[in-house]
mmCIF file of C-alpha atoms in Angstrom:
data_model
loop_
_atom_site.group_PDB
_atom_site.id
_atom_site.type_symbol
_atom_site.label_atom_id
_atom_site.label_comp_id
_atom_site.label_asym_id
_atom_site.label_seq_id
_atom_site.Cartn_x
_atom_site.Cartn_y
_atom_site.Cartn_z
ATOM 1 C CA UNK A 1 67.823 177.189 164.311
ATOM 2 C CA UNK A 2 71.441 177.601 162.813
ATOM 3 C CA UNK A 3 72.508 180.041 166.176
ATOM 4 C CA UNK A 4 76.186 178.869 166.998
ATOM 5 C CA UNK A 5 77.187 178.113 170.433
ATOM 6 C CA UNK A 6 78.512 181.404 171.218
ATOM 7 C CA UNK A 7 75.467 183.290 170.301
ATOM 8 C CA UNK A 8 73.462 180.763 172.351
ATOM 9 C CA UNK A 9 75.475 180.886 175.576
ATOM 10 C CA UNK A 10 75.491 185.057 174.655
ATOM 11 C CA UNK A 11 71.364 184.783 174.783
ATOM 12 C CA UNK A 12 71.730 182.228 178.105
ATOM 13 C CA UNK A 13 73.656 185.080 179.964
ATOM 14 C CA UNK A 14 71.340 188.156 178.839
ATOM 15 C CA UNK A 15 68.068 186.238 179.960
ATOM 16 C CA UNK A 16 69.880 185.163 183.069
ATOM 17 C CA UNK A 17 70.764 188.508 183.778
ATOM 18 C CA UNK A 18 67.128 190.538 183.440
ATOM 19 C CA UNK A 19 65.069 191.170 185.856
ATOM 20 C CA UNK A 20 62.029 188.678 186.380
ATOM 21 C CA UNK A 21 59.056 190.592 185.497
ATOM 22 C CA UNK A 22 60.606 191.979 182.391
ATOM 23 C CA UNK A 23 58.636 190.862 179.444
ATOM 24 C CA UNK A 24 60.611 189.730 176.189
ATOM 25 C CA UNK A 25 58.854 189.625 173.229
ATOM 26 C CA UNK A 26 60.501 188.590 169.978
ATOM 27 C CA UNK A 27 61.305 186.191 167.109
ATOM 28 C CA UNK A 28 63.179 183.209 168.725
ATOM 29 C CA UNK A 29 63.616 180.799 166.141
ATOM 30 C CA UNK A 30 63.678 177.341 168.217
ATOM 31 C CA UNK A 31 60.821 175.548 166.417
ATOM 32 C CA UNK A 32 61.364 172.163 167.892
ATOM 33 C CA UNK A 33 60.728 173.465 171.554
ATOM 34 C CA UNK A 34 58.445 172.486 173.250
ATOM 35 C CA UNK A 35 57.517 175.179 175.960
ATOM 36 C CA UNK A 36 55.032 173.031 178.039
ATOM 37 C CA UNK A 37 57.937 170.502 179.115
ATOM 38 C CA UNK A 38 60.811 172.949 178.556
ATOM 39 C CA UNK A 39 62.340 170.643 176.497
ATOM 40 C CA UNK A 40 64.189 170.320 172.695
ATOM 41 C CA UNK A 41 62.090 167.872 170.796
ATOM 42 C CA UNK A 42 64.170 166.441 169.203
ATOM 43 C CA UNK A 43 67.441 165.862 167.769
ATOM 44 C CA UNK A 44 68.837 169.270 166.771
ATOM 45 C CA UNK A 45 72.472 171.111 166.941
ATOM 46 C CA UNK A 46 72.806 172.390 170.068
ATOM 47 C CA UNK A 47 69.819 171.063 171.708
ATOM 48 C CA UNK A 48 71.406 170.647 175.625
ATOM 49 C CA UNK A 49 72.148 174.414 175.054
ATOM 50 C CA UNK A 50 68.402 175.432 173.792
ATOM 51 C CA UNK A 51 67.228 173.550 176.657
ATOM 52 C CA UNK A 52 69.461 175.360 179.058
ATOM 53 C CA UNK A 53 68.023 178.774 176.730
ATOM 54 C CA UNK A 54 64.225 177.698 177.721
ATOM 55 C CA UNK A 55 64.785 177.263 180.897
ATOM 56 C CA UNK A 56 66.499 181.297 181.309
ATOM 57 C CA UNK A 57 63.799 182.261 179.361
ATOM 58 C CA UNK A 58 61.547 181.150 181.604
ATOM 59 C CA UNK A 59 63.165 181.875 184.973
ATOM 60 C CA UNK A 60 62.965 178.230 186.119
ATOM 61 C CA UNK A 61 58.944 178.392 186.294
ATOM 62 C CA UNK A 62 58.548 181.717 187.570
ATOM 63 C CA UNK A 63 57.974 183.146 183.634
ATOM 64 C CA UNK A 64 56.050 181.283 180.797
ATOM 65 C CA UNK A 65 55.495 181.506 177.091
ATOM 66 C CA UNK A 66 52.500 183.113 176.051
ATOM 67 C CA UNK A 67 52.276 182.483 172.504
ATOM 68 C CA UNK A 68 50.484 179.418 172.690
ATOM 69 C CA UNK A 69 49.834 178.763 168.836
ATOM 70 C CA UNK A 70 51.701 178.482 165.651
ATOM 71 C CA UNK A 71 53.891 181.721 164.577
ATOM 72 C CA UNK A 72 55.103 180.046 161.147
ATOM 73 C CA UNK A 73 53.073 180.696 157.914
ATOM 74 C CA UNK A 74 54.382 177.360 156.648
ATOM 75 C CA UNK A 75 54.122 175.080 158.924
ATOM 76 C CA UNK A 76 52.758 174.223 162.697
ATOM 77 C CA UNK A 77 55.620 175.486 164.786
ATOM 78 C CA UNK A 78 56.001 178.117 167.466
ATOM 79 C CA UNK A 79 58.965 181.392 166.459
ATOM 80 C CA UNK A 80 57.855 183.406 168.105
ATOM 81 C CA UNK A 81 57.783 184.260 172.138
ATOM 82 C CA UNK A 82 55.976 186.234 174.597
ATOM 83 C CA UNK A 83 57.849 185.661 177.994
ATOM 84 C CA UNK A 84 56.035 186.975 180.798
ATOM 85 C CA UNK A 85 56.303 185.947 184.823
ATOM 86 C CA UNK A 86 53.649 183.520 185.402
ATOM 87 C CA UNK A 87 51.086 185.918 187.539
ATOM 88 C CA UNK A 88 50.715 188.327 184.554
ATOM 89 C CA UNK A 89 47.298 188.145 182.545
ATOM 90 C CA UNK A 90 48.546 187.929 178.670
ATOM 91 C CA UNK A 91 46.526 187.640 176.197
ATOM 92 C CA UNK A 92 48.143 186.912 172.537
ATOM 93 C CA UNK A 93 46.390 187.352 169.182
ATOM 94 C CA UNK A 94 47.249 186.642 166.112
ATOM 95 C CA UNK A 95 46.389 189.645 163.551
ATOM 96 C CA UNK A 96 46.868 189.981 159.668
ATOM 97 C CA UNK A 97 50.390 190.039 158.503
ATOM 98 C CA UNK A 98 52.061 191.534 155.449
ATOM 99 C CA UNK A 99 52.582 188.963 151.965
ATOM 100 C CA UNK A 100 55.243 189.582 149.606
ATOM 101 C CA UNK A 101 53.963 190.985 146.204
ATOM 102 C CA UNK A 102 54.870 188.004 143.101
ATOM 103 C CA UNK A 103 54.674 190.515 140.547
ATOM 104 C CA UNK A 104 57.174 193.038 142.371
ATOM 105 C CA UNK A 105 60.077 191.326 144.435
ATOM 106 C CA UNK A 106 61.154 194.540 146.026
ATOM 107 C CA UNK A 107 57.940 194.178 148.056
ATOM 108 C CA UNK A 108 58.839 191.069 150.460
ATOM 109 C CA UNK A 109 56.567 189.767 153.138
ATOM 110 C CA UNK A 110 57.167 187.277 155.942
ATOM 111 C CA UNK A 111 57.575 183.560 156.898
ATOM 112 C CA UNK A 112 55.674 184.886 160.422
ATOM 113 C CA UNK A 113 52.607 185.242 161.981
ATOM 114 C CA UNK A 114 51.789 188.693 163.084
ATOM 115 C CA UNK A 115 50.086 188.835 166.855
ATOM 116 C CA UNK A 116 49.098 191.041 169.448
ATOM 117 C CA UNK A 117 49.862 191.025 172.648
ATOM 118 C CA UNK A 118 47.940 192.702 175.771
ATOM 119 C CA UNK A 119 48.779 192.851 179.025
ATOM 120 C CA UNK A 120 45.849 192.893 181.460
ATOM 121 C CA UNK A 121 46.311 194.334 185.056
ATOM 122 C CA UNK A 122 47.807 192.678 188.109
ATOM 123 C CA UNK A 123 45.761 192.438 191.043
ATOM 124 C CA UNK A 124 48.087 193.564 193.868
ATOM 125 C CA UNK A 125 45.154 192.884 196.605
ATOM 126 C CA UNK A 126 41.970 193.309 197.920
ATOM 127 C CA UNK A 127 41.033 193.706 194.577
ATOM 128 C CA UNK A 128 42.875 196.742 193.789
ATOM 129 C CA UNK A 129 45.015 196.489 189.934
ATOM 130 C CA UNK A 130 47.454 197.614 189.074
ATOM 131 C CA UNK A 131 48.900 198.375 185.515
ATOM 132 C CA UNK A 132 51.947 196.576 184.427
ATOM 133 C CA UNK A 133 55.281 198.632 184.987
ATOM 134 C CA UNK A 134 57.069 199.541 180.993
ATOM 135 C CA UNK A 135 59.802 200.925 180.961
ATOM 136 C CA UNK A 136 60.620 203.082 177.992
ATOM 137 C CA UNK A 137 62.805 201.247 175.400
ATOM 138 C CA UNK A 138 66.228 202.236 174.900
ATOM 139 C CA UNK A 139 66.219 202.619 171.047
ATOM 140 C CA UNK A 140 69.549 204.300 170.833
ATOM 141 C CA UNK A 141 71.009 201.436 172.889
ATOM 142 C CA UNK A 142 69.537 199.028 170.957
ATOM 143 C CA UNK A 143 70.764 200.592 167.380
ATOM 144 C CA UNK A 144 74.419 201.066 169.021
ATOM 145 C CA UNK A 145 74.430 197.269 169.917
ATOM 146 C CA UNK A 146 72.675 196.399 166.441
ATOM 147 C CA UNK A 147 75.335 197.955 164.611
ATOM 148 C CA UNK A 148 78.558 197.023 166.149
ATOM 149 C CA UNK A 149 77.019 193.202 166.083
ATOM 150 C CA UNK A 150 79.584 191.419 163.564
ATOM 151 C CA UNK A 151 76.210 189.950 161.605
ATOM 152 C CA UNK A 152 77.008 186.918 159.495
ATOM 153 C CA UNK A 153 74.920 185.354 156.734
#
């Protein structure tokens, strides 16, 4: 919720520019979306740009959220996203999730809802399915961008 309009419009441009039946799965942080209208619900910093966010995220129509229930411990609202293209069978759990220890405050838990997410076959035709295409993930990639990221608090 406190992203600054650089790392917004950074996030616009990297979900405009993935292919469509990539699947993103992550911790999102825009609790006052609402992913049914694709719309900010209400008054918020920023809130033209998250709209503009949703609507990469979900390609326009052509991709959807699939977390369709509360991802916050504390409260009611959605952090969380699955976004898949729309003719993809995903199924979302949620599953237990770690709590920090009160005795011990090296041992820290989290604010968010652990799930699961499967994805079923796609049905190509006549009946025939096929497996969803992964590609492996780039983990060196991902730690090189990770750690030349200037992080602030």
């Amino acid at each position: 919720p406190n992203q600054n309009t650089d790392e917004i419009e950074a996030t616009i441009d990297y979900f405009n520019n993935i292919d469509e039946e990539t699947v993103v799965v992550g911790d999102l942080n825009i609790p006052e979306a609402c992913w049914e209208t694709i719309k900010v619900g209400k008054q918020t910093k920023n809130r033209q740009l998250k709209e503009e966010l949703i609507q990469a995220i979900t390609k326009d129509g052509r991709k959807k959220q699939w977390v369709n229930f509360p991802t916050n411990k504390n409260n009611e609202n959605i952090l969380d996203i699955v976004a898949a293209p729309c003719h993809f069978d995903v199924e979302c759990q949620e599953v237990a999730s770690p709590d920090g220890d009160p005795d011990d405050p090296q041992i820290k838990g989290t604010d968010h809802k652990w799930f699961s997410v499967r994805i079923k076959g796609v049905m190509l035709y006549d009946g025939i399915e096929k497996t969803a295409p992964f590609r492996k993930t780039d983990f060196g990639g991902v730690d090189e961008k990770l750690r030349i990221h200037k992080w602030r608090n």
